PDB file of C-alpha atoms in Angstrom:
ATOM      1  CA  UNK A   1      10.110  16.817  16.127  1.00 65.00           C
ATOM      2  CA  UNK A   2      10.197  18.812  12.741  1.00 80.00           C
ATOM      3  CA  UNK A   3      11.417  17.586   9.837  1.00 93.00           C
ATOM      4  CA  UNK A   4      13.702  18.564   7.288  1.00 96.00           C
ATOM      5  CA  UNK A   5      12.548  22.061   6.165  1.00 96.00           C
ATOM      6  CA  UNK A   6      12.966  23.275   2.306  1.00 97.00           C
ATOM      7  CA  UNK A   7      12.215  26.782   0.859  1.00 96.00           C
ATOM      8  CA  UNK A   8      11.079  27.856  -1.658  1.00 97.00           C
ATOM      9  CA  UNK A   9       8.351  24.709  -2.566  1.00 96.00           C
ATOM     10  CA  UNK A  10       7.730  26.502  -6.327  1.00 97.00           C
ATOM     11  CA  UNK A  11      10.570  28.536  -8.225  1.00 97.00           C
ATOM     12  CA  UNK A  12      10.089  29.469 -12.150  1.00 98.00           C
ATOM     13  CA  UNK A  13      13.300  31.041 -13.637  1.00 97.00           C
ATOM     14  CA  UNK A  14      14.238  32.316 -16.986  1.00 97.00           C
ATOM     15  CA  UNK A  15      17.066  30.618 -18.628  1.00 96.00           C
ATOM     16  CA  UNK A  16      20.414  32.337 -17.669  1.00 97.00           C
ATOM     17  CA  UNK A  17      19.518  33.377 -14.169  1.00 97.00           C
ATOM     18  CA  UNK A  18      20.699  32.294 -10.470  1.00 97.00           C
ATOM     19  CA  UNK A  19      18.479  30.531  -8.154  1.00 98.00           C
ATOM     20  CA  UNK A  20      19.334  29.616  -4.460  1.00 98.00           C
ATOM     21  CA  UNK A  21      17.343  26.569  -2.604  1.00 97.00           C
ATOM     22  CA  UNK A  22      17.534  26.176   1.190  1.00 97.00           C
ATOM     23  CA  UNK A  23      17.568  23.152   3.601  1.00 97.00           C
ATOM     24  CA  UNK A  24      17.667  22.941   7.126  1.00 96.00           C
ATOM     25  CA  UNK A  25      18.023  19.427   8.056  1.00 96.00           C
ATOM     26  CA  UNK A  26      16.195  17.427  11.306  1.00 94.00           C
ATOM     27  CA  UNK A  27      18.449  18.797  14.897  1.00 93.00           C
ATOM     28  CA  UNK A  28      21.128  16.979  15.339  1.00 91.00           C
ATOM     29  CA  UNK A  29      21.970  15.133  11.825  1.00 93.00           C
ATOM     30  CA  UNK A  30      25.260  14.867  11.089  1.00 91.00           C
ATOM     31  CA  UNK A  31      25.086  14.304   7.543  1.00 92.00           C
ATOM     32  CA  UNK A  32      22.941  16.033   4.995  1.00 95.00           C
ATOM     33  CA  UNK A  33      22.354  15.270   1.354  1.00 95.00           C
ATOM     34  CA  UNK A  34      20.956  16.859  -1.823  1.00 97.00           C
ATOM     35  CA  UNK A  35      19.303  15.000  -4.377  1.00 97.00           C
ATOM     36  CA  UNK A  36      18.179  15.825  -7.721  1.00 96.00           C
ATOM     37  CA  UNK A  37      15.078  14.033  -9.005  1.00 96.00           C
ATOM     38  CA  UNK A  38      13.091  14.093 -12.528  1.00 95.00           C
ATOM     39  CA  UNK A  39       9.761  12.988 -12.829  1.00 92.00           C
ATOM     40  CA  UNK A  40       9.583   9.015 -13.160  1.00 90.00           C
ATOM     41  CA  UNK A  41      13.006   8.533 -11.662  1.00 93.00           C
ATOM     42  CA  UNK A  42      14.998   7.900  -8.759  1.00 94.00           C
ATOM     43  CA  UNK A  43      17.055  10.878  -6.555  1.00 95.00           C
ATOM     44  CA  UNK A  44      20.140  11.023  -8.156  1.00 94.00           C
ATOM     45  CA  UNK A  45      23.034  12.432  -5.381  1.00 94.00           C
ATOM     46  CA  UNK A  46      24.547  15.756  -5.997  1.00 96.00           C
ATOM     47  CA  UNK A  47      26.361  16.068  -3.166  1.00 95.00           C
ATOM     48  CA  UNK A  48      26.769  15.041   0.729  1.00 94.00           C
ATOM     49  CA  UNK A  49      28.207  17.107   3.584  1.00 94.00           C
ATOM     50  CA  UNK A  50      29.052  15.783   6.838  1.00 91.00           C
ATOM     51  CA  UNK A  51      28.866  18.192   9.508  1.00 91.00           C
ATOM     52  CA  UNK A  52      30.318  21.526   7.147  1.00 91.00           C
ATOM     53  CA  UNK A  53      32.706  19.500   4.665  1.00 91.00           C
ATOM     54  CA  UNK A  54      31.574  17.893   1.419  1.00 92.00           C
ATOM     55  CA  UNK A  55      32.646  14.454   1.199  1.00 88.00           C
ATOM     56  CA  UNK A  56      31.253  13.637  -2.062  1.00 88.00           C
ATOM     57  CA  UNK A  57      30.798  16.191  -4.937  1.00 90.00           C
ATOM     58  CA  UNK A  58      31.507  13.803  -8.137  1.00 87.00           C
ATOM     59  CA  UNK A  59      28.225  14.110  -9.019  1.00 90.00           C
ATOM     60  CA  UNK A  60      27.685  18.058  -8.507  1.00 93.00           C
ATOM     61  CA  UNK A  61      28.214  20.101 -12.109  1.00 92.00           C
ATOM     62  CA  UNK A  62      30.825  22.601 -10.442  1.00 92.00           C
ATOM     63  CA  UNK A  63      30.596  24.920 -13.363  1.00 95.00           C
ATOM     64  CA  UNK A  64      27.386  26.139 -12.405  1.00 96.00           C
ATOM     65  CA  UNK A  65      26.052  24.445  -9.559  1.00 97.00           C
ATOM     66  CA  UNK A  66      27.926  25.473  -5.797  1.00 96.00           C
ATOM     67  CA  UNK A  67      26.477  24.197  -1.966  1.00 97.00           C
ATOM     68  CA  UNK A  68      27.493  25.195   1.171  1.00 95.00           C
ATOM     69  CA  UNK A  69      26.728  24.188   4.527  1.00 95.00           C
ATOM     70  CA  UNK A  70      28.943  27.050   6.858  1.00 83.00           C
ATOM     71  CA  UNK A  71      28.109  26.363  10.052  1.00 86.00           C
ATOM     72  CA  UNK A  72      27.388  22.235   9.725  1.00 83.00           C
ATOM     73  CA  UNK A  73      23.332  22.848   9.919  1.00 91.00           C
ATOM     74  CA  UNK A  74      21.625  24.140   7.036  1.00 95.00           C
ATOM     75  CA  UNK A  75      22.905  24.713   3.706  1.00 97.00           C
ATOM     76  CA  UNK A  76      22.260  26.282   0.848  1.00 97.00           C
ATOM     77  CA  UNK A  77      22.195  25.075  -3.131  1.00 98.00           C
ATOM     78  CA  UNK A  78      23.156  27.376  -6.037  1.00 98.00           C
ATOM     79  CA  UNK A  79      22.594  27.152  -9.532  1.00 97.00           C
ATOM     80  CA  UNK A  80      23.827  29.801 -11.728  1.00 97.00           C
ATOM     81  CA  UNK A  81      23.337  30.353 -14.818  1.00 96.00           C
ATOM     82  CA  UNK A  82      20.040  28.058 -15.005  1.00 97.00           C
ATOM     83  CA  UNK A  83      19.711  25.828 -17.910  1.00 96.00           C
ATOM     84  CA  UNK A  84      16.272  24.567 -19.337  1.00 96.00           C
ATOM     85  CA  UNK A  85      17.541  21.118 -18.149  1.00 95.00           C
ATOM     86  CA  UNK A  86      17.977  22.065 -14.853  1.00 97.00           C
ATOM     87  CA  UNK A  87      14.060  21.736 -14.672  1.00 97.00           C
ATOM     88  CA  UNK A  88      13.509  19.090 -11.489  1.00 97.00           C
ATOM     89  CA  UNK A  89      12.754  18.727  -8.033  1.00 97.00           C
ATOM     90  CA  UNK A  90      15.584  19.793  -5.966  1.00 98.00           C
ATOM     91  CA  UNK A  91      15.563  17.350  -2.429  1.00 97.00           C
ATOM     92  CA  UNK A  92      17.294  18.056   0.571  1.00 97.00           C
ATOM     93  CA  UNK A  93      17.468  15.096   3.000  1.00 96.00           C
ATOM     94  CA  UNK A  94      19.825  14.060   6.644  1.00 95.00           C
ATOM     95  CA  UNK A  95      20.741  11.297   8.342  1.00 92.00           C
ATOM     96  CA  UNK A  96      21.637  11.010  11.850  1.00 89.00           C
ATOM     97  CA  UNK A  97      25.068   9.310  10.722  1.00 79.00           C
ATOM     98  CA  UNK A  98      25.657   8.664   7.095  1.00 71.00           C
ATOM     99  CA  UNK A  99      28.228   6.235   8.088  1.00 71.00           C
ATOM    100  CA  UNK A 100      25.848   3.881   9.630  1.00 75.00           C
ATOM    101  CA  UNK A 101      24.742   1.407   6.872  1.00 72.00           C
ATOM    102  CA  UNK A 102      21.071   1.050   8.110  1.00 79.00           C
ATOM    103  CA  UNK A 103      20.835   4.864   8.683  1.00 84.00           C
ATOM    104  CA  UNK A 104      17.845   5.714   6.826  1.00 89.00           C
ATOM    105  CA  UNK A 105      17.866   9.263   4.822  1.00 93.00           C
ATOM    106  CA  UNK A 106      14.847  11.938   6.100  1.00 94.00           C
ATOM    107  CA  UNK A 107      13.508  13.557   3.242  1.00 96.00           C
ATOM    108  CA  UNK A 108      12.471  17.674   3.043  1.00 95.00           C
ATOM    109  CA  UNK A 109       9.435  18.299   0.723  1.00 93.00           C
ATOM    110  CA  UNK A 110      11.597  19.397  -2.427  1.00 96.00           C
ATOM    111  CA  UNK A 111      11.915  22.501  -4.378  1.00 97.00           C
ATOM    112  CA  UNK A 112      10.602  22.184  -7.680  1.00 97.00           C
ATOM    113  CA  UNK A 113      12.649  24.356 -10.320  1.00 98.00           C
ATOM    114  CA  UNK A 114      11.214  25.053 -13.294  1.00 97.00           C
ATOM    115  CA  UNK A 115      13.714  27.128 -15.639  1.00 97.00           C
ATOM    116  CA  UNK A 116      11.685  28.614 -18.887  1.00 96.00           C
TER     117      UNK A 116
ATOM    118  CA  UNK B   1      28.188  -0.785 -13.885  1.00 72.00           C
ATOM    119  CA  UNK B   2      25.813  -0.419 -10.967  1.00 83.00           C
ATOM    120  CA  UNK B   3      22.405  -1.029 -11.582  1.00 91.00           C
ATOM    121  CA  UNK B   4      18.467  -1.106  -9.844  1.00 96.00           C
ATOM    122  CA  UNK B   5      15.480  -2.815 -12.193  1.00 97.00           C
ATOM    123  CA  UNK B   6      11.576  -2.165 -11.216  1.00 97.00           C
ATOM    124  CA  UNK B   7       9.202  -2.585 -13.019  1.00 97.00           C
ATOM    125  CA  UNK B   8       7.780   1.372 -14.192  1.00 97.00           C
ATOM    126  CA  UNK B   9       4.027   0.410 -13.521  1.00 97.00           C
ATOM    127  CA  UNK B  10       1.583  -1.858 -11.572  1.00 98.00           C
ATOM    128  CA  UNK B  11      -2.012  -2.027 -11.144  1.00 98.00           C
ATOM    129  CA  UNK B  12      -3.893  -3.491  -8.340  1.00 97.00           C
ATOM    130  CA  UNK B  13      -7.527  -3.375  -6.465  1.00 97.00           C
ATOM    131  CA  UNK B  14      -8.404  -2.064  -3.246  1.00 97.00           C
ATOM    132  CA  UNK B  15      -8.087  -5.046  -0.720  1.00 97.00           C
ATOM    133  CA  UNK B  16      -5.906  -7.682  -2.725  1.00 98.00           C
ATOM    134  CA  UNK B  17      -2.145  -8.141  -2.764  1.00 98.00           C
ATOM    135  CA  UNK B  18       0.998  -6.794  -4.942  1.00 98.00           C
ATOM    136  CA  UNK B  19       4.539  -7.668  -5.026  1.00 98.00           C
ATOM    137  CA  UNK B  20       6.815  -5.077  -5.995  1.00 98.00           C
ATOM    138  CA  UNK B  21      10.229  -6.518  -7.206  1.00 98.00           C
ATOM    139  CA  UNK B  22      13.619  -5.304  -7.435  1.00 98.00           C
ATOM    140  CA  UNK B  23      16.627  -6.476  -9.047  1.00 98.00           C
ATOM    141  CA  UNK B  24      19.730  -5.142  -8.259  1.00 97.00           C
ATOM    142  CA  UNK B  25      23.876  -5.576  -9.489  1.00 94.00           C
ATOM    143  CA  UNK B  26      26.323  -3.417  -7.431  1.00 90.00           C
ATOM    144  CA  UNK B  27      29.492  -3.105  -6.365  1.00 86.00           C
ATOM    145  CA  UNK B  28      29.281  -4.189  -2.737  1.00 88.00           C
ATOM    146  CA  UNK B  29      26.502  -4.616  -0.833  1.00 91.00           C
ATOM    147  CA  UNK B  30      25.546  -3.194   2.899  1.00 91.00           C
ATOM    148  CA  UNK B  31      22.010  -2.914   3.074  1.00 93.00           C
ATOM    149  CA  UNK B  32      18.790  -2.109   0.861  1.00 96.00           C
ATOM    150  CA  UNK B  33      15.562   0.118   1.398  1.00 96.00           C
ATOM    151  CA  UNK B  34      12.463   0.761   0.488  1.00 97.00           C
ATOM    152  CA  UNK B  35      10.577   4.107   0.110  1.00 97.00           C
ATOM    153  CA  UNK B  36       7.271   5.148  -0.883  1.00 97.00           C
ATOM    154  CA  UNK B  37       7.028   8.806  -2.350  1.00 96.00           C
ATOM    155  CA  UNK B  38       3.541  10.233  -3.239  1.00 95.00           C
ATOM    156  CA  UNK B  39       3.023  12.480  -6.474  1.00 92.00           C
ATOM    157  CA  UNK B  40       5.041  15.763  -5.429  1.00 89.00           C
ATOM    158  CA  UNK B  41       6.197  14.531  -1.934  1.00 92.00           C
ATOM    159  CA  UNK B  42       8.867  13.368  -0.797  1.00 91.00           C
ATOM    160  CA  UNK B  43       9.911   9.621   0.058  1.00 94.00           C
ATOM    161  CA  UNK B  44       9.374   8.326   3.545  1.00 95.00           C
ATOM    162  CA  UNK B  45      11.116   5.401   4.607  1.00 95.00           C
ATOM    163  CA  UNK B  46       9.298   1.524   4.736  1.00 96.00           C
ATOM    164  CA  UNK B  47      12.178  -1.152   5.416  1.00 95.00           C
ATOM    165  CA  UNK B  48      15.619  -2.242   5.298  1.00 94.00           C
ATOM    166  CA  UNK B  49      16.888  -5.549   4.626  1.00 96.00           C
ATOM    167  CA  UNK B  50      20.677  -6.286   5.254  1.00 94.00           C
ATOM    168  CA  UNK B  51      20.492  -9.970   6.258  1.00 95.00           C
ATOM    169  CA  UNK B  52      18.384 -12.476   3.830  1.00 97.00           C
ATOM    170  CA  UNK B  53      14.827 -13.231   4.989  1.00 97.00           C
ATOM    171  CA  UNK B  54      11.052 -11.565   5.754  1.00 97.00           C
ATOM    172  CA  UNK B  55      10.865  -8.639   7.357  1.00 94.00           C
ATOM    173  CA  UNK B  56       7.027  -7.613   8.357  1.00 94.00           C
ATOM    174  CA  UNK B  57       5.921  -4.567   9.302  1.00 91.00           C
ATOM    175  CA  UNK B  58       1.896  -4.178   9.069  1.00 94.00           C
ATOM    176  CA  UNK B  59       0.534  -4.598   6.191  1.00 96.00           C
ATOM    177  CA  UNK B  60       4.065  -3.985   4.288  1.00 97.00           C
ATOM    178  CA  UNK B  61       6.668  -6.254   4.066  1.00 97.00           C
ATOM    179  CA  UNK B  62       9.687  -6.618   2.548  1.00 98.00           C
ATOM    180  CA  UNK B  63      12.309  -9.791   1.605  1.00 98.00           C
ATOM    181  CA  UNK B  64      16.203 -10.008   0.288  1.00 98.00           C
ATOM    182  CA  UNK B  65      18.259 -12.606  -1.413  1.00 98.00           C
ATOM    183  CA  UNK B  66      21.588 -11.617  -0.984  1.00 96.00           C
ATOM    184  CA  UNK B  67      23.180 -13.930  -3.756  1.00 95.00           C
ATOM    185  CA  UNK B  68      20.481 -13.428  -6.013  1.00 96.00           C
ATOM    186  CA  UNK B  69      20.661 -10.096  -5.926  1.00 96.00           C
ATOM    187  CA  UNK B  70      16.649  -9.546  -5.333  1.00 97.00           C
ATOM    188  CA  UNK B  71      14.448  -7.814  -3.108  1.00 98.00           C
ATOM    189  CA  UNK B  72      10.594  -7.768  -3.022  1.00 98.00           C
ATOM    190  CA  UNK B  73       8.570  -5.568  -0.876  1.00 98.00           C
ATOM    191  CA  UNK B  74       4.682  -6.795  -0.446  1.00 98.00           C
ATOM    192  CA  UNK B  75       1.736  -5.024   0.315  1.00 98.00           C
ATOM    193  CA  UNK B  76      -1.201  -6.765   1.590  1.00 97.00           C
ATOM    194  CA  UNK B  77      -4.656  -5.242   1.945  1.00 97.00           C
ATOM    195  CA  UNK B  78      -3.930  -2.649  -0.387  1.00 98.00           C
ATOM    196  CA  UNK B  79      -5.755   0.777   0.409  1.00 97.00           C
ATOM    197  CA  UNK B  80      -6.517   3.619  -2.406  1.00 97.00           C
ATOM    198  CA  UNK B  81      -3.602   5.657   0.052  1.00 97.00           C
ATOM    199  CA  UNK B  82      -1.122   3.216  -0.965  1.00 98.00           C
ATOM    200  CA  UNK B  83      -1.341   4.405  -4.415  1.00 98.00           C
ATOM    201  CA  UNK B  84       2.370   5.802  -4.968  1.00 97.00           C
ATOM    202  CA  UNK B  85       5.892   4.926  -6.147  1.00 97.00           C
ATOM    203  CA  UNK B  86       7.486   2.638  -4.213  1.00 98.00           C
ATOM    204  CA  UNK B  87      11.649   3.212  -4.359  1.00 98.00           C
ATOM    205  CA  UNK B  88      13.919   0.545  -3.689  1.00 97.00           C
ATOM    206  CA  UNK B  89      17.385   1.969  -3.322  1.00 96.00           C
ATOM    207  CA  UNK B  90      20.787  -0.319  -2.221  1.00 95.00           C
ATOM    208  CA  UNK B  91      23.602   1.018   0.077  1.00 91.00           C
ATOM    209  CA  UNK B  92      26.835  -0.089  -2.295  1.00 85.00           C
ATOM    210  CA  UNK B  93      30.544  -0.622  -0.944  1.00 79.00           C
ATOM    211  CA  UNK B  94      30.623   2.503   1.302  1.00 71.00           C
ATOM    212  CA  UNK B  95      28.470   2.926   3.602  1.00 60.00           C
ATOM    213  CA  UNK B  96      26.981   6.486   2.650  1.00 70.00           C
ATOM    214  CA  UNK B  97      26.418   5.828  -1.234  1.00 78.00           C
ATOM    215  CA  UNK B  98      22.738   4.469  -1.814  1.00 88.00           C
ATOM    216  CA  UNK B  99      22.149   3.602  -5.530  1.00 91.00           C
ATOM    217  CA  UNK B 100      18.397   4.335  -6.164  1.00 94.00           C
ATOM    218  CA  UNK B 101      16.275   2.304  -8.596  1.00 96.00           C
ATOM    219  CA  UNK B 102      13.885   4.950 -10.413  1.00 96.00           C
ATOM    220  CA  UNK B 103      10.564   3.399  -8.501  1.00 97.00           C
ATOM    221  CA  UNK B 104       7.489   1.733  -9.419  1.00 98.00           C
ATOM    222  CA  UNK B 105       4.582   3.320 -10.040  1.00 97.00           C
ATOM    223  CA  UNK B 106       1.340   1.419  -8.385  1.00 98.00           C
ATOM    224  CA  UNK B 107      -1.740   2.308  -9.245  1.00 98.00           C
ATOM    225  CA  UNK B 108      -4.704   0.984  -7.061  1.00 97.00           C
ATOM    226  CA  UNK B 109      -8.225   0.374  -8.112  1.00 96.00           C
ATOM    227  CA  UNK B 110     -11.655   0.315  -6.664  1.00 94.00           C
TER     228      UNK B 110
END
């Protein structure tokens, strides 16, 4: 069975311009997550879809950050314009049903942004 | 305010045994996990605890105390590949949100 698939693995950026990461989660998850993480720390949630509707963006800056997930499969995260702070490794993970308290989350390799 | 504590760092030989601790204070409680992530990969799942108790799985194991607020997960027969960061993240009052402690860092020795 393959696992949650991310592309690109590497992106460097200038300041100021758009990047685009893209998940496509394991067959048949319902729910799929993406996670922010800096080195040393713990994935911090920006936002969770299940099936094509985001039920939790509180943590997503909607000024310049924007996901969708059109068809409830994969999805795509947007960032535009970069900031030098927006330097970190982009995850992309699914669960089979979020709802389920012992669902564990499958995680995709991560995209790691760095934004010069 | 929700909160995970692990310790940053640990250091450990090849062969012995390390406990990995984590504290935890949040609002609502339905479940906590274990990952391990290795430099630039992502986590993989170990364990999760929603009842108090031992749970063993190889040469991993992990424990909860619900009203103390305190997990543990234990390696035994540590192996150079177990050199990673171990996550322990808690699922709070709804069931989707998992609050994720930022991970310890083992280090394992020769």
């Amino acid at each position: 069975e393959a696992g949650v698939v991310q592309s690109p693995r590497y992106k460097i950026i200038e300041k100021k311009q758009p990047v685009a990461f893209w998940c496509n989660p394991i067959s048949g998850h319902n729910t799929l997550y993406w996670y922010l993480q800096n080195l040393g720390q713990g994935p911090e949630l920006l936002i969770r879809y299940e099936n094509e509707e985001a039920v939790d963006d509180s943590q997503l800056p909607k000024d310049r950050f924007s996901a969708e997930r059109l068809k409830g499969v994969d999805s795509t995260l947007k960032i535009q314009p970069a900031e030098l702070g927006d330097s970190a490794v982009y995850l992309c993970a699914s669960s089979l049903d979020g709802g389920r308290a012992d669902n564990e989350q499958f995680f995709g390799p991560g995209t790691r942004l760095t934004v010069l | 305010g929700q909160n995970i504590d692990q310790p940053t760092e640990m250091t450990a030989t090849e062969g012995a045994i390390v406990q990995i601790n984590c504290t935890y204070q949040t609002s609502g409680f339905n479940g906590l996990f274990w990952y391990q992530q290795h430099a630039g990969e992502a986590p993989t799942f170990l364990s999760y605890n929603v009842l108090d108790g031992l749970e063993e799985k190889g040469r991993f194991s992990s424990f909860l105390s619900r009203s103390k607020g305190y997990s543990y997960l234990l390696l035994k027969e540590l192996q150079m590949k177990d050199s990673a960061s171990y996550l322990c993240a808690v699922r709070g009052a709804s069931n989707y949100q998992l609050i994720w402690g930022a991970g310890t860092k083992l280090i394992i020795k020769p």
